[in-house]
Amino acid sequence: MDIHSEKIVILDFGSQTTQLIARRIREQKVYSEIHPFSTSLTKIKALNPTGIILSGSPCSVYDPDAPLCDAGVFNLGIPVLGICYGAQLMIQQLGGKVEKAEKREFGKADLAILSTEGLFAGLETGEIRHQVWMSHGDRVEVIPEGFVTTAISAHSPFAALRHAEKPFVAVQFHPEVAHTLIGNDVLRNFIFGICNCSPSWTMHSFIEAAVESIRARVGKDRVICALSGGVDSSVVAAIVHRAIGDQLTCIYVNNGLMRTGESESILRFFRETSKLHVIDVDAADFFLDELQGVVDPEVKRKRIGLGFIKIFEDEAGRIGEVKYLAQGTLYPDVIESVSFRGEAPIKSHHNVGGLPEIMKLALIEPLRELFKDEVRELGLELGLPEEAIYRQPFPGPGLGIRIMGEVTAERLRIVRQADVIVLEEMKKSGWYRKVWQSFAVLLPIQTVGVMGDGRTYENVIALRAVDSRDAMTADWSRLPYEILGLISSRIINEVRGVNRVVYDISSKPPATIEWE
């Protein structure tokens, strides 16, 4: 059941900022979703989009193996916006010409608007120059019949175009990035002025539609929910419980990869503050056995995912006839687990890439379309307390992917003790709520140190703290030196087996937030 009456579909050609397009549109209270450029015309029609956006790409449209969408999208009678590569693709597929530019444009550029029809409604023309962000080495040289130029820049004589009769518009710059100061205006003009959408996609409307969808699908059947205590699974449990009440049973699995005291506090919280029926399973020994000798992070994630499914299916068998498993898959999980042009995905998420094809339980994933900040907004709308909503994200595979190399009881002890110190100091300093995530990682190396005038050869802990809105992109947090120094000193002095602490200052991309 499609719960979205209006929808902007984004065809992804491999740009690093494609997800930003979706976010900018959702910020206008209009639903949007991303699909691969290779999506068939039949499926695009079935999605029933109100508008289509063609994203940027690191490729050139004239390359022999350039990613191409079905040109039939221009025959659907639906508004289409091309951005950067997407603009060049539109022009080429409709009869124009794109070539390598003599002078490339990367970074800030000044845009002169020639016409305020369409995308530039309400913006100033004439001598006014608008800052936009360019990122291209090709440019449009010949425009197709029916197109007119609506903006230019120093090196792009066709920086923006529109069709005189059809709802096709194209921009050479990136309206989705913050450096394009008129970006929100351009996207608003597309979704409201050209696509005629209404700003009706809110968390309240999402709840109503999702509850109706869950009820219609489940009927009188039973559902189990994988409850981890994190934001995602807590919100899933709340919305599924609102839909079907006592037909839901929540299962908390202690996989032995949780932080100190985490399992006890999670179970106490849900049993004392909610009406959810929660059963707990201690599977610490099972998961340690499954991970024995495993070093490859993809194998780790998939073994953990398979282990969870085995336990859920066993517990479902004990409960009775259960047909569905509800879990907290988010949109970034889905995006990162999908490959582009047959290449390897960024990583397999334990609840996406780790699921076996033979799993007997059908999945219910009500958050599959949402980014993390949208999930938090949804949780507040559902009435969950702030302490459940504003916890820092914790990965499904737990500390298993914060230990580089083999997971053992001793290495779990080290990273657990270090993690306690990180969280204590972040909370005491007031920085816990200021950052997206902060945690410790145990590295697979040892280094020489000196303790008590004696030589040591012990482990290294890496600290990671990042700022983000949705986990799709992130920047390293500029924590005060005093906090870093205190955390480092405490870990080295209090955690046996560690003699060095380092701080990770890489952003996403090119790195990911978690180390595995």
XYZ file of N, CA, C and O in Angstrom, residues 334-466:
532
model
N 19.081 1.565 3.997
C 18.683 1.049 2.686
C 19.591 1.606 1.595
O 20.085 0.873 0.728
N 19.840 2.926 1.638
C 20.656 3.573 0.609
C 22.074 2.999 0.606
O 22.634 2.675 -0.443
N 22.676 2.843 1.800
C 24.062 2.380 1.883
C 24.200 0.902 1.520
O 25.285 0.442 1.188
N 23.099 0.149 1.591
C 23.170 -1.275 1.300
C 22.866 -1.585 -0.158
O 22.913 -2.742 -0.573
N 22.543 -0.553 -0.952
C 22.249 -0.743 -2.377
C 23.488 -0.405 -3.190
O 24.137 0.610 -2.973
N 23.820 -1.264 -4.142
C 24.992 -1.017 -4.971
C 24.654 -0.062 -6.109
O 23.498 0.068 -6.511
N 25.673 0.632 -6.617
C 25.519 1.551 -7.745
C 26.263 0.979 -8.936
O 27.449 0.710 -8.868
N 25.566 0.737 -10.036
C 26.159 0.204 -11.268
C 26.900 -1.097 -11.021
O 27.958 -1.363 -11.574
N 26.359 -1.940 -10.105
C 26.954 -3.244 -9.875
C 28.154 -3.226 -8.963
O 28.739 -4.262 -8.679
N 28.567 -2.041 -8.466
C 29.715 -1.985 -7.579
C 29.304 -2.419 -6.180
O 28.130 -2.495 -5.852
N 30.296 -2.689 -5.321
C 29.999 -3.117 -3.959
C 29.287 -2.011 -3.203
O 29.618 -0.841 -3.351
N 28.276 -2.361 -2.374
C 27.645 -1.344 -1.537
C 28.633 -0.834 -0.500
O 29.668 -1.446 -0.254
N 28.306 0.326 0.113
C 29.192 0.895 1.118
C 29.415 -0.100 2.239
O 30.531 -0.362 2.661
N 28.342 -0.680 2.749
C 28.453 -1.735 3.752
C 27.103 -2.404 3.890
O 26.060 -1.827 3.599
N 27.120 -3.650 4.347
C 25.877 -4.365 4.596
C 25.395 -4.015 5.995
O 26.131 -4.177 6.955
N 24.176 -3.520 6.085
C 23.616 -3.269 7.403
C 23.003 -4.570 7.913
O 22.382 -5.314 7.166
N 23.195 -4.830 9.204
C 22.793 -6.127 9.741
C 21.317 -6.406 9.522
O 20.895 -7.542 9.434
N 20.502 -5.342 9.400
C 19.071 -5.554 9.201
C 18.655 -5.361 7.749
O 17.484 -5.310 7.440
N 19.627 -5.213 6.849
C 19.322 -5.138 5.416
C 20.104 -6.226 4.688
O 19.564 -7.224 4.256
N 21.418 -6.046 4.577
C 22.239 -6.998 3.853
C 22.428 -8.312 4.583
O 22.821 -9.304 3.991
N 22.183 -8.334 5.898
C 22.432 -9.547 6.661
C 21.275 -10.510 6.696
O 21.390 -11.593 7.255
N 20.116 -10.161 6.135
C 18.953 -11.017 6.253
C 18.992 -12.144 5.232
O 19.227 -11.938 4.064
N 18.735 -13.370 5.682
C 18.750 -14.499 4.741
C 17.508 -14.505 3.861
O 16.424 -14.129 4.305
N 17.686 -14.941 2.631
C 16.557 -14.992 1.706
C 15.506 -16.003 2.145
O 14.344 -15.904 1.771
N 15.936 -16.984 2.947
C 15.003 -18.049 3.339
C 14.273 -17.727 4.642
O 13.577 -18.559 5.186
N 14.430 -16.506 5.154
C 13.785 -16.152 6.412
C 12.282 -16.387 6.322
O 11.623 -15.941 5.387
N 11.746 -17.060 7.314
C 10.334 -17.438 7.273
C 9.418 -16.277 7.640
O 8.262 -16.241 7.249
N 9.916 -15.322 8.433
C 9.081 -14.206 8.871
C 9.094 -13.083 7.835
O 10.146 -12.701 7.341
N 7.930 -12.546 7.541
C 7.849 -11.394 6.641
C 8.185 -10.140 7.439
O 7.901 -10.042 8.635
N 8.814 -9.177 6.776
C 9.277 -7.966 7.460
C 8.237 -6.852 7.441
O 7.558 -6.629 6.446
N 8.155 -6.149 8.571
C 7.421 -4.891 8.654
C 8.447 -3.840 9.043
O 9.074 -3.935 10.099
N 8.646 -2.842 8.176
C 9.671 -1.825 8.390
C 9.050 -0.440 8.220
O 9.249 0.224 7.206
N 8.302 0.024 9.217
C 7.577 1.293 9.059
C 8.468 2.526 8.961
O 8.002 3.575 8.532
N 9.754 2.402 9.349
C 10.658 3.560 9.296
C 11.577 3.516 8.089
O 12.482 4.344 7.967
N 11.359 2.588 7.198
C 12.265 2.351 6.080
C 12.440 3.581 5.193
O 13.429 3.705 4.476
N 11.476 4.499 5.230
C 11.512 5.680 4.365
C 12.048 6.914 5.081
O 12.117 7.995 4.488
N 12.434 6.783 6.369
C 12.751 7.966 7.174
C 14.237 8.101 7.479
O 14.942 7.111 7.642
N 14.686 9.356 7.600
C 16.008 9.662 8.109
C 15.932 9.738 9.635
O 14.856 9.855 10.219
N 17.105 9.704 10.289
C 17.135 9.611 11.744
C 16.419 10.773 12.432
O 15.672 10.561 13.387
N 16.640 12.010 11.976
C 15.985 13.123 12.661
C 14.478 13.070 12.481
O 13.719 13.509 13.355
N 14.014 12.499 11.366
C 12.578 12.317 11.162
C 12.037 11.264 12.124
O 10.906 11.369 12.614
N 12.845 10.236 12.407
C 12.432 9.198 13.358
C 12.285 9.800 14.757
O 11.346 9.487 15.494
N 13.215 10.678 15.128
C 13.112 11.337 16.437
C 11.841 12.195 16.514
O 11.137 12.206 17.528
N 11.564 12.919 15.443
C 10.344 13.734 15.404
C 9.115 12.840 15.530
O 8.156 13.165 16.242
N 9.154 11.697 14.850
C 8.053 10.741 14.911
C 7.882 10.204 16.334
O 6.756 10.074 16.839
N 8.999 9.893 16.990
C 8.934 9.377 18.352
C 8.286 10.354 19.309
O 7.470 9.971 20.160
N 8.640 11.633 19.182
C 8.026 12.652 20.029
C 6.532 12.764 19.739
O 5.716 12.925 20.653
N 6.162 12.666 18.465
C 4.741 12.724 18.083
C 3.974 11.534 18.667
O 2.799 11.644 19.011
N 4.657 10.398 18.817
C 4.036 9.196 19.389
C 3.995 9.241 20.909
O 3.411 8.354 21.541
N 4.643 10.249 21.507
C 4.596 10.391 22.956
C 5.715 9.701 23.712
O 5.651 9.583 24.941
N 6.770 9.268 23.016
C 7.892 8.645 23.710
C 8.675 9.705 24.489
O 8.792 10.848 24.037
N 9.232 9.349 25.657
C 9.980 10.334 26.448
C 11.284 10.726 25.768
O 11.868 9.957 24.999
N 11.761 11.931 26.068
C 12.976 12.439 25.435
C 14.184 11.560 25.712
O 15.088 11.472 24.882
N 14.235 10.913 26.890
C 15.391 10.070 27.199
C 15.513 8.905 26.220
O 16.611 8.398 25.983
N 14.394 8.470 25.652
C 14.437 7.397 24.657
C 14.749 7.938 23.274
O 15.374 7.269 22.458
N 14.330 9.176 23.007
C 14.444 9.752 21.674
C 15.834 10.318 21.402
O 16.360 10.206 20.295
N 16.447 10.921 22.414
C 17.698 11.632 22.176
C 18.928 10.863 22.621
O 19.980 11.452 22.858
N 18.822 9.546 22.721
C 20.017 8.742 22.931
C 20.849 8.770 21.648
O 20.313 8.801 20.545
N 22.146 8.766 21.795
C 22.995 8.681 20.607
C 22.761 7.337 19.909
O 22.491 6.333 20.569
N 22.859 7.314 18.587
C 22.687 6.049 17.875
C 23.701 5.005 18.343
O 24.856 5.332 18.641
N 23.244 3.761 18.396
C 24.122 2.642 18.728
C 23.885 1.573 17.674
O 22.740 1.197 17.417
N 24.924 1.079 17.024
C 24.729 0.172 15.883
C 24.117 -1.161 16.287
O 24.374 -1.671 17.394
N 23.303 -1.720 15.397
C 22.697 -3.021 15.665
C 23.704 -4.102 16.008
O 23.483 -4.895 16.927
N 24.836 -4.186 15.294
C 25.838 -5.198 15.643
C 26.596 -4.872 16.924
O 27.484 -5.625 17.329
N 26.260 -3.733 17.556
C 26.848 -3.389 18.845
C 28.350 -3.193 18.795
O 28.912 -2.732 17.800
N 28.992 -3.566 19.889
C 30.438 -3.374 19.999
C 31.212 -4.287 19.055
O 32.425 -4.124 18.896
N 30.524 -5.217 18.429
C 31.192 -6.115 17.485
C 31.859 -5.378 16.346
O 32.886 -5.826 15.811
N 31.305 -4.208 15.950
C 31.915 -3.432 14.868
C 32.687 -2.229 15.409
O 33.080 -1.346 14.643
N 32.878 -2.195 16.728
C 33.780 -1.207 17.323
C 35.037 -1.887 17.857
O 35.833 -1.274 18.555
N 35.178 -3.154 17.512
C 36.390 -3.909 17.772
C 36.951 -4.307 16.416
O 36.351 -5.121 15.708
N 38.055 -3.693 16.020
C 38.651 -4.054 14.744
C 39.361 -5.393 14.911
O 40.200 -5.560 15.797
N 39.021 -6.343 14.079
C 39.605 -7.672 14.214
C 38.670 -8.594 14.974
O 37.458 -8.360 15.070
N 39.212 -9.641 15.515
C 38.397 -10.666 16.174
C 37.754 -10.145 17.455
O 38.351 -9.386 18.219
N 36.520 -10.569 17.681
C 35.793 -10.217 18.897
C 36.000 -11.320 19.932
O 35.666 -12.478 19.699
N 36.580 -10.949 21.058
C 36.787 -11.901 22.157
C 36.270 -11.271 23.444
O 36.028 -10.060 23.516
N 36.119 -12.090 24.478
C 35.646 -11.587 25.764
C 36.596 -10.526 26.312
O 36.158 -9.501 26.862
N 37.901 -10.738 26.174
C 38.873 -9.783 26.692
C 38.828 -8.477 25.917
O 38.881 -7.380 26.501
N 38.704 -8.533 24.604
C 38.660 -7.307 23.809
C 37.348 -6.560 24.039
O 37.299 -5.337 23.999
N 36.267 -7.312 24.318
C 35.004 -6.670 24.678
C 35.146 -5.921 26.007
O 34.617 -4.815 26.163
N 35.863 -6.517 26.950
C 36.076 -5.853 28.241
C 36.765 -4.504 28.033
O 36.355 -3.476 28.604
N 37.796 -4.488 27.209
C 38.565 -3.258 26.991
C 37.700 -2.171 26.381
O 37.666 -1.032 26.869
N 36.982 -2.486 25.315
C 36.201 -1.450 24.634
C 35.010 -1.015 25.483
O 34.605 0.148 25.468
N 34.438 -1.932 26.281
C 33.339 -1.560 27.177
C 33.789 -0.544 28.212
O 33.123 0.457 28.472
N 34.929 -0.822 28.835
C 35.420 0.072 29.878
C 35.786 1.441 29.298
O 35.541 2.478 29.920
N 36.361 1.443 28.113
C 36.689 2.714 27.461
C 35.417 3.480 27.102
O 35.341 4.706 27.260
N 34.407 2.753 26.627
C 33.146 3.381 26.221
C 32.467 4.055 27.410
O 31.913 5.153 27.277
N 32.494 3.420 28.576
C 31.899 4.008 29.777
C 32.521 5.368 30.074
O 31.829 6.352 30.361
N 33.835 5.433 29.962
C 34.549 6.683 30.244
C 34.171 7.767 29.237
O 33.924 8.923 29.599
N 34.113 7.400 27.961
C 33.740 8.378 26.918
C 32.369 8.968 27.218
O 32.184 10.194 27.225
N 31.380 8.094 27.472
C 30.025 8.584 27.694
C 29.912 9.387 28.988
O 29.213 10.406 29.040
N 30.591 8.949 30.037
C 30.553 9.695 31.296
C 31.066 11.117 31.104
O 30.442 12.085 31.552
N 32.209 11.244 30.454
C 32.811 12.569 30.299
C 32.033 13.439 29.316
O 31.950 14.662 29.489
N 31.457 12.836 28.282
C 30.651 13.618 27.339
C 29.406 14.161 28.028
O 28.999 15.307 27.804
N 28.788 13.353 28.872
C 27.587 13.808 29.578
C 27.930 14.853 30.637
O 27.235 15.859 30.777
N 29.000 14.626 31.385
C 29.391 15.586 32.429
C 29.734 16.950 31.836
O 29.454 17.983 32.430
N 30.324 16.954 30.664
C 30.756 18.216 30.037
C 29.633 18.923 29.289
O 29.795 20.063 28.845
N 28.488 18.234 29.105
C 27.391 18.827 28.347
C 27.493 18.633 26.847
O 26.680 19.152 26.088
N 28.485 17.865 26.407
C 28.684 17.660 24.964
C 27.913 16.463 24.404
O 27.840 16.297 23.177
N 27.342 15.647 25.246
C 26.660 14.439 24.765
C 25.538 14.775 23.787
O 25.394 14.136 22.743
N 24.724 15.787 24.116
C 23.602 16.160 23.243
C 24.028 17.087 22.113
O 23.252 17.354 21.197
N 25.263 17.586 22.167
C 25.729 18.496 21.119
C 26.238 17.752 19.892
O 26.309 18.324 18.802
N 26.648 16.499 20.060
C 27.197 15.732 18.941
C 26.210 14.639 18.542
O 25.304 14.276 19.290
N 26.415 14.119 17.356
C 25.549 13.036 16.855
C 25.892 11.716 17.538
O 25.021 10.997 17.988
N 27.177 11.419 17.610
C 27.644 10.177 18.206
C 29.027 10.389 18.804
O 29.825 11.170 18.277
N 29.311 9.672 19.887
C 30.654 9.692 20.463
C 30.918 8.311 21.060
O 30.086 7.796 21.805
N 32.067 7.725 20.715
C 32.319 6.357 21.162
C 33.794 6.009 21.045
O 34.598 6.763 20.486
N 34.135 4.836 21.571
C 35.507 4.328 21.537
C 35.596 3.146 20.586
O 34.658 2.354 20.465
N 36.720 3.031 19.908
C 36.988 1.931 18.985
C 38.302 1.268 19.397
O 39.297 1.962 19.647
N 38.308 -0.052 19.468
C 39.533 -0.785 19.794
C 40.230 -1.178 18.502
O 39.657 -1.885 17.666
N 41.457 -0.717 18.318
C 42.193 -0.988 17.084
C 42.925 -2.331 17.162
O 43.246 -2.807 18.250
N 43.230 -2.927 16.005
C 43.872 -4.255 15.978
C 45.391 -4.170 16.026
O 46.091 -4.975 15.406
N 45.913 -3.151 16.715
C 47.364 -2.973 16.793
C 47.764 -2.725 18.236
O 46.943 -2.346 19.072
N 49.033 -2.938 18.507
C 49.600 -2.600 19.804
C 50.786 -1.666 19.577
O 51.439 -1.720 18.529
N 51.040 -0.792 20.568
C 52.151 0.137 20.437
C 52.964 0.154 21.727
O 52.491 -0.228 22.793
N 54.182 0.649 21.588
C 55.092 0.716 22.735
C 54.743 1.930 23.595
O 54.443 3.008 23.086
N 54.772 1.743 24.917
C 54.536 2.833 25.842
C 55.405 2.669 27.075
O 56.171 1.708 27.197
N 55.291 3.604 27.983
C 56.048 3.560 29.239
C 55.085 3.783 30.392
O 54.371 4.791 30.426
N 55.055 2.858 31.319
C 54.233 3.002 32.512
C 55.064 2.578 33.717
O 55.600 1.457 33.740
N 55.176 3.470 34.720
C 55.955 3.148 35.909
C 57.401 2.833 35.595
O 57.985 1.908 36.162
N 57.971 3.590 34.652
C 59.371 3.397 34.244
C 59.613 2.069 33.536
O 60.763 1.673 33.326
N 58.527 1.390 33.172
C 58.692 0.118 32.474
C 58.078 0.170 31.089
O 57.150 0.947 30.824
N 58.597 -0.636 30.186
C 58.102 -0.687 28.812
C 56.781 -1.439 28.757
O 56.595 -2.467 29.415
N 55.832 -0.899 27.976
C 54.570 -1.609 27.728
C 54.397 -1.788 26.222
O 54.961 -1.048 25.417
N 53.629 -2.772 25.877
C 53.289 -3.024 24.481
C 51.817 -3.419 24.484
O 51.470 -4.587 24.645
N 50.947 -2.381 24.344
C 49.530 -2.613 24.595
C 48.654 -1.987 23.520
O 49.141 -1.474 22.514
N 47.343 -2.014 23.765
C 46.345 -1.667 22.759
C 46.149 -0.162 22.579
O 46.475 0.633 23.464
N 45.550 0.180 21.424
C 45.233 1.564 21.081
C 43.719 1.717 21.003
O 43.030 0.916 20.365
N 43.213 2.762 21.659
C 41.798 3.133 21.563
C 41.695 4.383 20.689
O 42.419 5.362 20.892
N 40.776 4.333 19.713
C 40.476 5.521 18.907
C 39.172 6.121 19.400
O 38.188 5.398 19.617
N 39.155 7.426 19.606
C 37.935 8.136 19.952
C 37.291 8.657 18.677
O 37.967 9.144 17.785
N 35.969 8.566 18.610
C 35.233 9.051 17.444
C 34.050 9.884 17.934
O 33.251 9.412 18.757
N 33.950 11.124 17.480
C 32.795 11.973 17.763
C 32.470 12.740 16.493
O 33.364 13.319 15.870
N 31.202 12.712 16.085
C 30.826 13.347 14.820
C 29.573 14.195 14.976
O 28.732 13.953 15.852
